[in-house]
Amino acid sequence: MKDYLLLTVVKKTKMKLLSILALLQITLAVSAQNKVEGIGPFKINKTTVAQLPQIAQDLGVKFEEVLPDTAEAIQSGKVGQRVSEGSFCSDAKVYTARSITLAGVDFKNVYLTFYKGSLISFRSFGTPEIEQALTEKYGSGKSNDVPEISSWYNKSIYTTIHLSEDPAKSATDYFSVNDAQRPYEASQCNKKQFDKIRAAIAKKNGNPLKDL
């Protein structure tokens, strides 16, 4: 009887261990999947602005640098609302391309932001095709709380796609891969430099306090 009970305990313990191992394997598999470093040759914190001409040639696309409009910025009194504004920060560079095709998936209205020489953000229009491609490669990133948003995380790199459930609002759909901290640093640099320009213009116009 004792031997039977002992055998039963051993079997149950073994089953529990197997269950735990299976759960760990699933967890590790999911963790291994969710390691988005970028899109194609555009790797966050790895791709450099010096590599962009060669990447453009390889992809057969044309990138244009986005330069900030000083007059428009002064009139609105603020910067950093849209990536399409460019940046006043000397350490930041923004480039755009109308369309890029990577692994058969089209990315429209692409914006690349570089800070201190390396890529910190890839942003484009969001489409179901992009979401499907990411899901097939990295697993589902769907959120139960916000069904319109899918996200994937890899340490300090966040990948997000927003697809509106209302077709009338599809113009706001977007896809982005960003470093978690550096876009904020670039934004603060942009604002700081803009404030200096605005102060200099106000001083030149004879009103040092205007627009401050």
mmCIF file with all atom_site columns, N, CA and C in Angstrom, residues 135-200:
data_model
loop_
_atom_site.group_PDB
_atom_site.id
_atom_site.type_symbol
_atom_site.label_atom_id
_atom_site.label_alt_id
_atom_site.label_comp_id
_atom_site.label_asym_id
_atom_site.label_entity_id
_atom_site.label_seq_id
_atom_site.pdbx_PDB_ins_code
_atom_site.Cartn_x
_atom_site.Cartn_y
_atom_site.Cartn_z
_atom_site.occupancy
_atom_site.B_iso_or_equiv
_atom_site.pdbx_formal_charge
_atom_site.auth_seq_id
_atom_site.auth_comp_id
_atom_site.auth_asym_id
_atom_site.auth_atom_id
_atom_site.pdbx_PDB_model_num
ATOM 1   N N  . THR A 1 135 ? 2.220   39.797 -37.274 1.00 0.00 ? 135 THR A N  1
ATOM 2   C CA . THR A 1 135 ? 1.606   38.718 -36.499 1.00 0.00 ? 135 THR A CA 1
ATOM 3   C C  . THR A 1 135 ? 2.172   37.363 -36.911 1.00 0.00 ? 135 THR A C  1
ATOM 4   N N  . GLU A 1 136 ? 2.369   37.169 -38.212 1.00 0.00 ? 136 GLU A N  1
ATOM 5   C CA . GLU A 1 136 ? 2.922   35.901 -38.700 1.00 0.00 ? 136 GLU A CA 1
ATOM 6   C C  . GLU A 1 136 ? 4.351   35.692 -38.220 1.00 0.00 ? 136 GLU A C  1
ATOM 7   N N  . LYS A 1 137 ? 5.105   36.766 -38.094 1.00 0.00 ? 137 LYS A N  1
ATOM 8   C CA . LYS A 1 137 ? 6.516   36.648 -37.712 1.00 0.00 ? 137 LYS A CA 1
ATOM 9   C C  . LYS A 1 137 ? 6.737   36.675 -36.200 1.00 0.00 ? 137 LYS A C  1
ATOM 10  N N  . TYR A 1 138 ? 5.951   37.524 -35.484 1.00 0.00 ? 138 TYR A N  1
ATOM 11  C CA . TYR A 1 138 ? 6.221   37.727 -34.058 1.00 0.00 ? 138 TYR A CA 1
ATOM 12  C C  . TYR A 1 138 ? 5.091   37.288 -33.132 1.00 0.00 ? 138 TYR A C  1
ATOM 13  N N  . GLY A 1 139 ? 3.989   36.789 -33.695 1.00 0.00 ? 139 GLY A N  1
ATOM 14  C CA . GLY A 1 139 ? 2.851   36.422 -32.868 1.00 0.00 ? 139 GLY A CA 1
ATOM 15  C C  . GLY A 1 139 ? 1.896   37.592 -32.720 1.00 0.00 ? 139 GLY A C  1
ATOM 16  N N  . SER A 1 140 ? 0.743   37.337 -32.159 1.00 0.00 ? 140 SER A N  1
ATOM 17  C CA . SER A 1 140 ? -0.280  38.371 -32.025 1.00 0.00 ? 140 SER A CA 1
ATOM 18  C C  . SER A 1 140 ? 0.128   39.437 -31.016 1.00 0.00 ? 140 SER A C  1
ATOM 19  N N  . GLY A 1 141 ? -0.138  40.679 -31.390 1.00 0.00 ? 141 GLY A N  1
ATOM 20  C CA . GLY A 1 141 ? 0.134   41.790 -30.471 1.00 0.00 ? 141 GLY A CA 1
ATOM 21  C C  . GLY A 1 141 ? -1.141  42.494 -30.067 1.00 0.00 ? 141 GLY A C  1
ATOM 22  N N  . LYS A 1 142 ? -2.271  41.831 -30.320 1.00 0.00 ? 142 LYS A N  1
ATOM 23  C CA . LYS A 1 142 ? -3.576  42.417 -30.034 1.00 0.00 ? 142 LYS A CA 1
ATOM 24  C C  . LYS A 1 142 ? -3.760  42.727 -28.552 1.00 0.00 ? 142 LYS A C  1
ATOM 25  N N  . SER A 1 143 ? -4.446  43.831 -28.302 1.00 0.00 ? 143 SER A N  1
ATOM 26  C CA . SER A 1 143 ? -4.765  44.223 -26.933 1.00 0.00 ? 143 SER A CA 1
ATOM 27  C C  . SER A 1 143 ? -6.245  44.006 -26.684 1.00 0.00 ? 143 SER A C  1
ATOM 28  N N  . ASN A 1 144 ? -6.558  43.355 -25.570 1.00 0.00 ? 144 ASN A N  1
ATOM 29  C CA . ASN A 1 144 ? -7.969  43.149 -25.229 1.00 0.00 ? 144 ASN A CA 1
ATOM 30  C C  . ASN A 1 144 ? -8.639  44.458 -24.828 1.00 0.00 ? 144 ASN A C  1
ATOM 31  N N  . ASP A 1 145 ? -7.843  45.365 -24.261 1.00 0.00 ? 145 ASP A N  1
ATOM 32  C CA . ASP A 1 145 ? -8.393  46.641 -23.802 1.00 0.00 ? 145 ASP A CA 1
ATOM 33  C C  . ASP A 1 145 ? -8.618  47.617 -24.947 1.00 0.00 ? 145 ASP A C  1
ATOM 34  N N  . VAL A 1 146 ? -7.686  47.627 -25.898 1.00 0.00 ? 146 VAL A N  1
ATOM 35  C CA . VAL A 1 146 ? -7.798  48.541 -27.038 1.00 0.00 ? 146 VAL A CA 1
ATOM 36  C C  . VAL A 1 146 ? -7.649  47.719 -28.316 1.00 0.00 ? 146 VAL A C  1
ATOM 37  N N  . PRO A 1 147 ? -8.733  47.198 -28.854 1.00 0.00 ? 147 PRO A N  1
ATOM 38  C CA . PRO A 1 147 ? -8.679  46.305 -30.018 1.00 0.00 ? 147 PRO A CA 1
ATOM 39  C C  . PRO A 1 147 ? -8.100  46.948 -31.268 1.00 0.00 ? 147 PRO A C  1
ATOM 40  N N  . GLU A 1 148 ? -8.105  48.282 -31.335 1.00 0.00 ? 148 GLU A N  1
ATOM 41  C CA . GLU A 1 148 ? -7.593  48.953 -32.521 1.00 0.00 ? 148 GLU A CA 1
ATOM 42  C C  . GLU A 1 148 ? -6.065  48.982 -32.558 1.00 0.00 ? 148 GLU A C  1
ATOM 43  N N  . ILE A 1 149 ? -5.425  48.627 -31.451 1.00 0.00 ? 149 ILE A N  1
ATOM 44  C CA . ILE A 1 149 ? -3.971  48.725 -31.351 1.00 0.00 ? 149 ILE A CA 1
ATOM 45  C C  . ILE A 1 149 ? -3.340  47.359 -31.120 1.00 0.00 ? 149 ILE A C  1
ATOM 46  N N  . SER A 1 150 ? -2.265  47.080 -31.863 1.00 0.00 ? 150 SER A N  1
ATOM 47  C CA . SER A 1 150 ? -1.436  45.894 -31.642 1.00 0.00 ? 150 SER A CA 1
ATOM 48  C C  . SER A 1 150 ? -0.035  46.372 -31.318 1.00 0.00 ? 150 SER A C  1
ATOM 49  N N  . SER A 1 151 ? 0.602   45.741 -30.318 1.00 0.00 ? 151 SER A N  1
ATOM 50  C CA . SER A 1 151 ? 1.924   46.189 -29.893 1.00 0.00 ? 151 SER A CA 1
ATOM 51  C C  . SER A 1 151 ? 2.849   45.011 -29.638 1.00 0.00 ? 151 SER A C  1
ATOM 52  N N  . TRP A 1 152 ? 4.119   45.229 -29.910 1.00 0.00 ? 152 TRP A N  1
ATOM 53  C CA . TRP A 1 152 ? 5.167   44.248 -29.626 1.00 0.00 ? 152 TRP A CA 1
ATOM 54  C C  . TRP A 1 152 ? 6.304   44.972 -28.925 1.00 0.00 ? 152 TRP A C  1
ATOM 55  N N  . TYR A 1 153 ? 6.918   44.307 -27.942 1.00 0.00 ? 153 TYR A N  1
ATOM 56  C CA . TYR A 1 153 ? 7.971   44.952 -27.163 1.00 0.00 ? 153 TYR A CA 1
ATOM 57  C C  . TYR A 1 153 ? 9.244   44.114 -27.192 1.00 0.00 ? 153 TYR A C  1
ATOM 58  N N  . ASN A 1 154 ? 10.357  44.802 -27.295 1.00 0.00 ? 154 ASN A N  1
ATOM 59  C CA . ASN A 1 154 ? 11.658  44.142 -27.248 1.00 0.00 ? 154 ASN A CA 1
ATOM 60  C C  . ASN A 1 154 ? 12.603  45.040 -26.457 1.00 0.00 ? 154 ASN A C  1
ATOM 61  N N  . LYS A 1 155 ? 12.663  44.791 -25.156 1.00 0.00 ? 155 LYS A N  1
ATOM 62  C CA . LYS A 1 155 ? 13.484  45.611 -24.270 1.00 0.00 ? 155 LYS A CA 1
ATOM 63  C C  . LYS A 1 155 ? 13.080  47.076 -24.405 1.00 0.00 ? 155 LYS A C  1
ATOM 64  N N  . SER A 1 156 ? 13.903  47.884 -25.073 1.00 0.00 ? 156 SER A N  1
ATOM 65  C CA . SER A 1 156 ? 13.609  49.311 -25.162 1.00 0.00 ? 156 SER A CA 1
ATOM 66  C C  . SER A 1 156 ? 12.960  49.702 -26.488 1.00 0.00 ? 156 SER A C  1
ATOM 67  N N  . ILE A 1 157 ? 12.570  48.702 -27.301 1.00 0.00 ? 157 ILE A N  1
ATOM 68  C CA . ILE A 1 157 ? 11.994  48.995 -28.612 1.00 0.00 ? 157 ILE A CA 1
ATOM 69  C C  . ILE A 1 157 ? 10.500  48.661 -28.619 1.00 0.00 ? 157 ILE A C  1
ATOM 70  N N  . TYR A 1 158 ? 9.688   49.643 -28.969 1.00 0.00 ? 158 TYR A N  1
ATOM 71  C CA . TYR A 1 158 ? 8.236   49.475 -29.011 1.00 0.00 ? 158 TYR A CA 1
ATOM 72  C C  . TYR A 1 158 ? 7.760   49.508 -30.462 1.00 0.00 ? 158 TYR A C  1
ATOM 73  N N  . THR A 1 159 ? 6.964   48.530 -30.823 1.00 0.00 ? 159 THR A N  1
ATOM 74  C CA . THR A 1 159 ? 6.367   48.473 -32.156 1.00 0.00 ? 159 THR A CA 1
ATOM 75  C C  . THR A 1 159 ? 4.852   48.534 -32.002 1.00 0.00 ? 159 THR A C  1
ATOM 76  N N  . THR A 1 160 ? 4.220   49.462 -32.700 1.00 0.00 ? 160 THR A N  1
ATOM 77  C CA . THR A 1 160 ? 2.781   49.668 -32.548 1.00 0.00 ? 160 THR A CA 1
ATOM 78  C C  . THR A 1 160 ? 2.119   49.900 -33.898 1.00 0.00 ? 160 THR A C  1
ATOM 79  N N  . ILE A 1 161 ? 0.937   49.327 -34.061 1.00 0.00 ? 161 ILE A N  1
ATOM 80  C CA . ILE A 1 161 ? 0.132   49.632 -35.239 1.00 0.00 ? 161 ILE A CA 1
ATOM 81  C C  . ILE A 1 161 ? -1.283  49.936 -34.784 1.00 0.00 ? 161 ILE A C  1
ATOM 82  N N  . HIS A 1 162 ? -1.829  51.006 -35.328 1.00 0.00 ? 162 HIS A N  1
ATOM 83  C CA . HIS A 1 162 ? -3.193  51.429 -34.994 1.00 0.00 ? 162 HIS A CA 1
ATOM 84  C C  . HIS A 1 162 ? -4.042  51.341 -36.254 1.00 0.00 ? 162 HIS A C  1
ATOM 85  N N  . LEU A 1 163 ? -5.083  50.536 -36.189 1.00 0.00 ? 163 LEU A N  1
ATOM 86  C CA . LEU A 1 163 ? -6.011  50.383 -37.310 1.00 0.00 ? 163 LEU A CA 1
ATOM 87  C C  . LEU A 1 163 ? -7.410  50.688 -36.808 1.00 0.00 ? 163 LEU A C  1
ATOM 88  N N  . SER A 1 164 ? -7.979  51.765 -37.268 1.00 0.00 ? 164 SER A N  1
ATOM 89  C CA . SER A 1 164 ? -9.299  52.175 -36.823 1.00 0.00 ? 164 SER A CA 1
ATOM 90  C C  . SER A 1 164 ? -10.366 51.193 -37.282 1.00 0.00 ? 164 SER A C  1
ATOM 91  N N  . GLU A 1 165 ? -11.311 50.906 -36.395 1.00 0.00 ? 165 GLU A N  1
ATOM 92  C CA . GLU A 1 165 ? -12.416 50.026 -36.757 1.00 0.00 ? 165 GLU A CA 1
ATOM 93  C C  . GLU A 1 165 ? -13.417 50.747 -37.645 1.00 0.00 ? 165 GLU A C  1
ATOM 94  N N  . ASP A 1 166 ? -13.350 52.067 -37.658 1.00 0.00 ? 166 ASP A N  1
ATOM 95  C CA . ASP A 1 166 ? -14.236 52.881 -38.481 1.00 0.00 ? 166 ASP A CA 1
ATOM 96  C C  . ASP A 1 166 ? -13.493 53.283 -39.758 1.00 0.00 ? 166 ASP A C  1
ATOM 97  N N  . PRO A 1 167 ? -13.911 52.779 -40.932 1.00 0.00 ? 167 PRO A N  1
ATOM 98  C CA . PRO A 1 167 ? -13.229 53.101 -42.188 1.00 0.00 ? 167 PRO A CA 1
ATOM 99  C C  . PRO A 1 167 ? -13.115 54.602 -42.436 1.00 0.00 ? 167 PRO A C  1
ATOM 100 N N  . ALA A 1 168 ? -14.055 55.369 -41.910 1.00 0.00 ? 168 ALA A N  1
ATOM 101 C CA . ALA A 1 168 ? -14.040 56.819 -42.108 1.00 0.00 ? 168 ALA A CA 1
ATOM 102 C C  . ALA A 1 168 ? -12.863 57.481 -41.392 1.00 0.00 ? 168 ALA A C  1
ATOM 103 N N  . LYS A 1 169 ? -12.277 56.755 -40.419 1.00 0.00 ? 169 LYS A N  1
ATOM 104 C CA . LYS A 1 169 ? -11.159 57.312 -39.652 1.00 0.00 ? 169 LYS A CA 1
ATOM 105 C C  . LYS A 1 169 ? -9.825  56.669 -40.024 1.00 0.00 ? 169 LYS A C  1
ATOM 106 N N  . SER A 1 170 ? -9.796  55.958 -41.141 1.00 0.00 ? 170 SER A N  1
ATOM 107 C CA . SER A 1 170 ? -8.584  55.223 -41.518 1.00 0.00 ? 170 SER A CA 1
ATOM 108 C C  . SER A 1 170 ? -7.403  56.140 -41.810 1.00 0.00 ? 170 SER A C  1
ATOM 109 N N  . ALA A 1 171 ? -7.666  57.415 -42.065 1.00 0.00 ? 171 ALA A N  1
ATOM 110 C CA . ALA A 1 171 ? -6.583  58.359 -42.354 1.00 0.00 ? 171 ALA A CA 1
ATOM 111 C C  . ALA A 1 171 ? -5.663  58.539 -41.151 1.00 0.00 ? 171 ALA A C  1
ATOM 112 N N  . THR A 1 172 ? -6.150  58.189 -39.969 1.00 0.00 ? 172 THR A N  1
ATOM 113 C CA . THR A 1 172 ? -5.344  58.332 -38.753 1.00 0.00 ? 172 THR A CA 1
ATOM 114 C C  . THR A 1 172 ? -4.567  57.051 -38.420 1.00 0.00 ? 172 THR A C  1
ATOM 115 N N  . ASP A 1 173 ? -4.724  55.999 -39.212 1.00 0.00 ? 173 ASP A N  1
ATOM 116 C CA . ASP A 1 173 ? -4.025  54.748 -38.956 1.00 0.00 ? 173 ASP A CA 1
ATOM 117 C C  . ASP A 1 173 ? -2.517  54.946 -39.115 1.00 0.00 ? 173 ASP A C  1
ATOM 118 N N  . TYR A 1 174 ? -1.748  54.318 -38.251 1.00 0.00 ? 174 TYR A N  1
ATOM 119 C CA . TYR A 1 174 ? -0.293  54.479 -38.331 1.00 0.00 ? 174 TYR A CA 1
ATOM 120 C C  . TYR A 1 174 ? 0.419   53.212 -37.881 1.00 0.00 ? 174 TYR A C  1
ATOM 121 N N  . PHE A 1 175 ? 1.674   53.115 -38.281 1.00 0.00 ? 175 PHE A N  1
ATOM 122 C CA . PHE A 1 175 ? 2.560   52.040 -37.842 1.00 0.00 ? 175 PHE A CA 1
ATOM 123 C C  . PHE A 1 175 ? 3.859   52.685 -37.405 1.00 0.00 ? 175 PHE A C  1
ATOM 124 N N  . SER A 1 176 ? 4.423   52.227 -36.285 1.00 0.00 ? 176 SER A N  1
ATOM 125 C CA . SER A 1 176 ? 5.680   52.820 -35.823 1.00 0.00 ? 176 SER A CA 1
ATOM 126 C C  . SER A 1 176 ? 6.531   51.802 -35.071 1.00 0.00 ? 176 SER A C  1
ATOM 127 N N  . VAL A 1 177 ? 7.848   51.960 -35.222 1.00 0.00 ? 177 VAL A N  1
ATOM 128 C CA . VAL A 1 177 ? 8.825   51.219 -34.425 1.00 0.00 ? 177 VAL A CA 1
ATOM 129 C C  . VAL A 1 177 ? 9.738   52.272 -33.818 1.00 0.00 ? 177 VAL A C  1
ATOM 130 N N  . ASN A 1 178 ? 9.791   52.329 -32.485 1.00 0.00 ? 178 ASN A N  1
ATOM 131 C CA . ASN A 1 178 ? 10.540  53.393 -31.818 1.00 0.00 ? 178 ASN A CA 1
ATOM 132 C C  . ASN A 1 178 ? 11.397  52.865 -30.679 1.00 0.00 ? 178 ASN A C  1
ATOM 133 N N  . ASP A 1 179 ? 12.488  53.577 -30.428 1.00 0.00 ? 179 ASP A N  1
ATOM 134 C CA . ASP A 1 179 ? 13.178  53.396 -29.168 1.00 0.00 ? 179 ASP A CA 1
ATOM 135 C C  . ASP A 1 179 ? 12.292  54.006 -28.082 1.00 0.00 ? 179 ASP A C  1
ATOM 136 N N  . ALA A 1 180 ? 12.327  53.435 -26.899 1.00 0.00 ? 180 ALA A N  1
ATOM 137 C CA . ALA A 1 180 ? 11.414  53.879 -25.835 1.00 0.00 ? 180 ALA A CA 1
ATOM 138 C C  . ALA A 1 180 ? 11.751  55.264 -25.285 1.00 0.00 ? 180 ALA A C  1
ATOM 139 N N  . GLN A 1 181 ? 13.025  55.639 -25.264 1.00 0.00 ? 181 GLN A N  1
ATOM 140 C CA . GLN A 1 181 ? 13.445  56.877 -24.616 1.00 0.00 ? 181 GLN A CA 1
ATOM 141 C C  . GLN A 1 181 ? 13.981  57.946 -25.573 1.00 0.00 ? 181 GLN A C  1
ATOM 142 N N  . ARG A 1 182 ? 14.714  57.548 -26.572 1.00 0.00 ? 182 ARG A N  1
ATOM 143 C CA . ARG A 1 182 ? 15.446  58.515 -27.385 1.00 0.00 ? 182 ARG A CA 1
ATOM 144 C C  . ARG A 1 182 ? 14.580  59.475 -28.199 1.00 0.00 ? 182 ARG A C  1
ATOM 145 N N  . PRO A 1 183 ? 13.380  59.074 -28.676 1.00 0.00 ? 183 PRO A N  1
ATOM 146 C CA . PRO A 1 183 ? 12.525  60.065 -29.343 1.00 0.00 ? 183 PRO A CA 1
ATOM 147 C C  . PRO A 1 183 ? 12.168  61.241 -28.429 1.00 0.00 ? 183 PRO A C  1
ATOM 148 N N  . TYR A 1 184 ? 12.005  60.968 -27.138 1.00 0.00 ? 184 TYR A N  1
ATOM 149 C CA . TYR A 1 184 ? 11.724  62.048 -26.187 1.00 0.00 ? 184 TYR A CA 1
ATOM 150 C C  . TYR A 1 184 ? 12.930  62.976 -26.072 1.00 0.00 ? 184 TYR A C  1
ATOM 151 N N  . GLU A 1 185 ? 14.137  62.396 -26.027 1.00 0.00 ? 185 GLU A N  1
ATOM 152 C CA . GLU A 1 185 ? 15.355  63.201 -25.957 1.00 0.00 ? 185 GLU A CA 1
ATOM 153 C C  . GLU A 1 185 ? 15.467  64.088 -27.193 1.00 0.00 ? 185 GLU A C  1
ATOM 154 N N  . ALA A 1 186 ? 15.177  63.514 -28.368 1.00 0.00 ? 186 ALA A N  1
ATOM 155 C CA . ALA A 1 186 ? 15.238  64.281 -29.612 1.00 0.00 ? 186 ALA A CA 1
ATOM 156 C C  . ALA A 1 186 ? 14.192  65.384 -29.624 1.00 0.00 ? 186 ALA A C  1
ATOM 157 N N  . SER A 1 187 ? 13.016  65.089 -29.082 1.00 0.00 ? 187 SER A N  1
ATOM 158 C CA . SER A 1 187 ? 11.940  66.075 -29.011 1.00 0.00 ? 187 SER A CA 1
ATOM 159 C C  . SER A 1 187 ? 12.313  67.246 -28.111 1.00 0.00 ? 187 SER A C  1
ATOM 160 N N  . GLN A 1 188 ? 12.944  66.942 -26.974 1.00 0.00 ? 188 GLN A N  1
ATOM 161 C CA . GLN A 1 188 ? 13.372  67.998 -26.052 1.00 0.00 ? 188 GLN A CA 1
ATOM 162 C C  . GLN A 1 188 ? 14.466  68.855 -26.678 1.00 0.00 ? 188 GLN A C  1
ATOM 163 N N  . CYS A 1 189 ? 15.360  68.219 -27.414 1.00 0.00 ? 189 CYS A N  1
ATOM 164 C CA . CYS A 1 189 ? 16.404  68.952 -28.121 1.00 0.00 ? 189 CYS A CA 1
ATOM 165 C C  . CYS A 1 189 ? 15.781  69.881 -29.164 1.00 0.00 ? 189 CYS A C  1
ATOM 166 N N  . ASN A 1 190 ? 14.794  69.387 -29.882 1.00 0.00 ? 190 ASN A N  1
ATOM 167 C CA . ASN A 1 190 ? 14.071  70.164 -30.887 1.00 0.00 ? 190 ASN A CA 1
ATOM 168 C C  . ASN A 1 190 ? 13.419  71.391 -30.253 1.00 0.00 ? 190 ASN A C  1
ATOM 169 N N  . LYS A 1 191 ? 12.724  71.181 -29.153 1.00 0.00 ? 191 LYS A N  1
ATOM 170 C CA . LYS A 1 191 ? 12.029  72.277 -28.467 1.00 0.00 ? 191 LYS A CA 1
ATOM 171 C C  . LYS A 1 191 ? 13.025  73.312 -27.939 1.00 0.00 ? 191 LYS A C  1
ATOM 172 N N  . LYS A 1 192 ? 14.102  72.847 -27.358 1.00 0.00 ? 192 LYS A N  1
ATOM 173 C CA . LYS A 1 192 ? 15.113  73.747 -26.791 1.00 0.00 ? 192 LYS A CA 1
ATOM 174 C C  . LYS A 1 192 ? 15.709  74.644 -27.873 1.00 0.00 ? 192 LYS A C  1
ATOM 175 N N  . GLN A 1 193 ? 16.026  74.048 -29.029 1.00 0.00 ? 193 GLN A N  1
ATOM 176 C CA . GLN A 1 193 ? 16.600  74.826 -30.113 1.00 0.00 ? 193 GLN A CA 1
ATOM 177 C C  . GLN A 1 193 ? 15.577  75.791 -30.701 1.00 0.00 ? 193 GLN A C  1
ATOM 178 N N  . PHE A 1 194 ? 14.335  75.348 -30.793 1.00 0.00 ? 194 PHE A N  1
ATOM 179 C CA . PHE A 1 194 ? 13.274  76.216 -31.304 1.00 0.00 ? 194 PHE A CA 1
ATOM 180 C C  . PHE A 1 194 ? 13.070  77.425 -30.395 1.00 0.00 ? 194 PHE A C  1
ATOM 181 N N  . ASP A 1 195 ? 13.108  77.204 -29.088 1.00 0.00 ? 195 ASP A N  1
ATOM 182 C CA . ASP A 1 195 ? 12.949  78.310 -28.143 1.00 0.00 ? 195 ASP A CA 1
ATOM 183 C C  . ASP A 1 195 ? 14.056  79.344 -28.319 1.00 0.00 ? 195 ASP A C  1
ATOM 184 N N  . LYS A 1 196 ? 15.275  78.876 -28.611 1.00 0.00 ? 196 LYS A N  1
ATOM 185 C CA . LYS A 1 196 ? 16.390  79.799 -28.830 1.00 0.00 ? 196 LYS A CA 1
ATOM 186 C C  . LYS A 1 196 ? 16.152  80.627 -30.095 1.00 0.00 ? 196 LYS A C  1
ATOM 187 N N  . ILE A 1 197 ? 15.689  79.974 -31.163 1.00 0.00 ? 197 ILE A N  1
ATOM 188 C CA . ILE A 1 197 ? 15.423  80.667 -32.420 1.00 0.00 ? 197 ILE A CA 1
ATOM 189 C C  . ILE A 1 197 ? 14.309  81.695 -32.237 1.00 0.00 ? 197 ILE A C  1
ATOM 190 N N  . ARG A 1 198 ? 13.263  81.274 -31.529 1.00 0.00 ? 198 ARG A N  1
ATOM 191 C CA . ARG A 1 198 ? 12.126  82.173 -31.310 1.00 0.00 ? 198 ARG A CA 1
ATOM 192 C C  . ARG A 1 198 ? 12.538  83.385 -30.486 1.00 0.00 ? 198 ARG A C  1
ATOM 193 N N  . ALA A 1 199 ? 13.379  83.170 -29.480 1.00 0.00 ? 199 ALA A N  1
ATOM 194 C CA . ALA A 1 199 ? 13.847  84.272 -28.639 1.00 0.00 ? 199 ALA A CA 1
ATOM 195 C C  . ALA A 1 199 ? 14.724  85.232 -29.442 1.00 0.00 ? 199 ALA A C  1
ATOM 196 N N  . ALA A 1 200 ? 15.562  84.664 -30.321 1.00 0.00 ? 200 ALA A N  1
ATOM 197 C CA . ALA A 1 200 ? 16.443  85.498 -31.137 1.00 0.00 ? 200 ALA A CA 1
ATOM 198 C C  . ALA A 1 200 ? 15.637  86.351 -32.113 1.00 0.00 ? 200 ALA A C  1
#
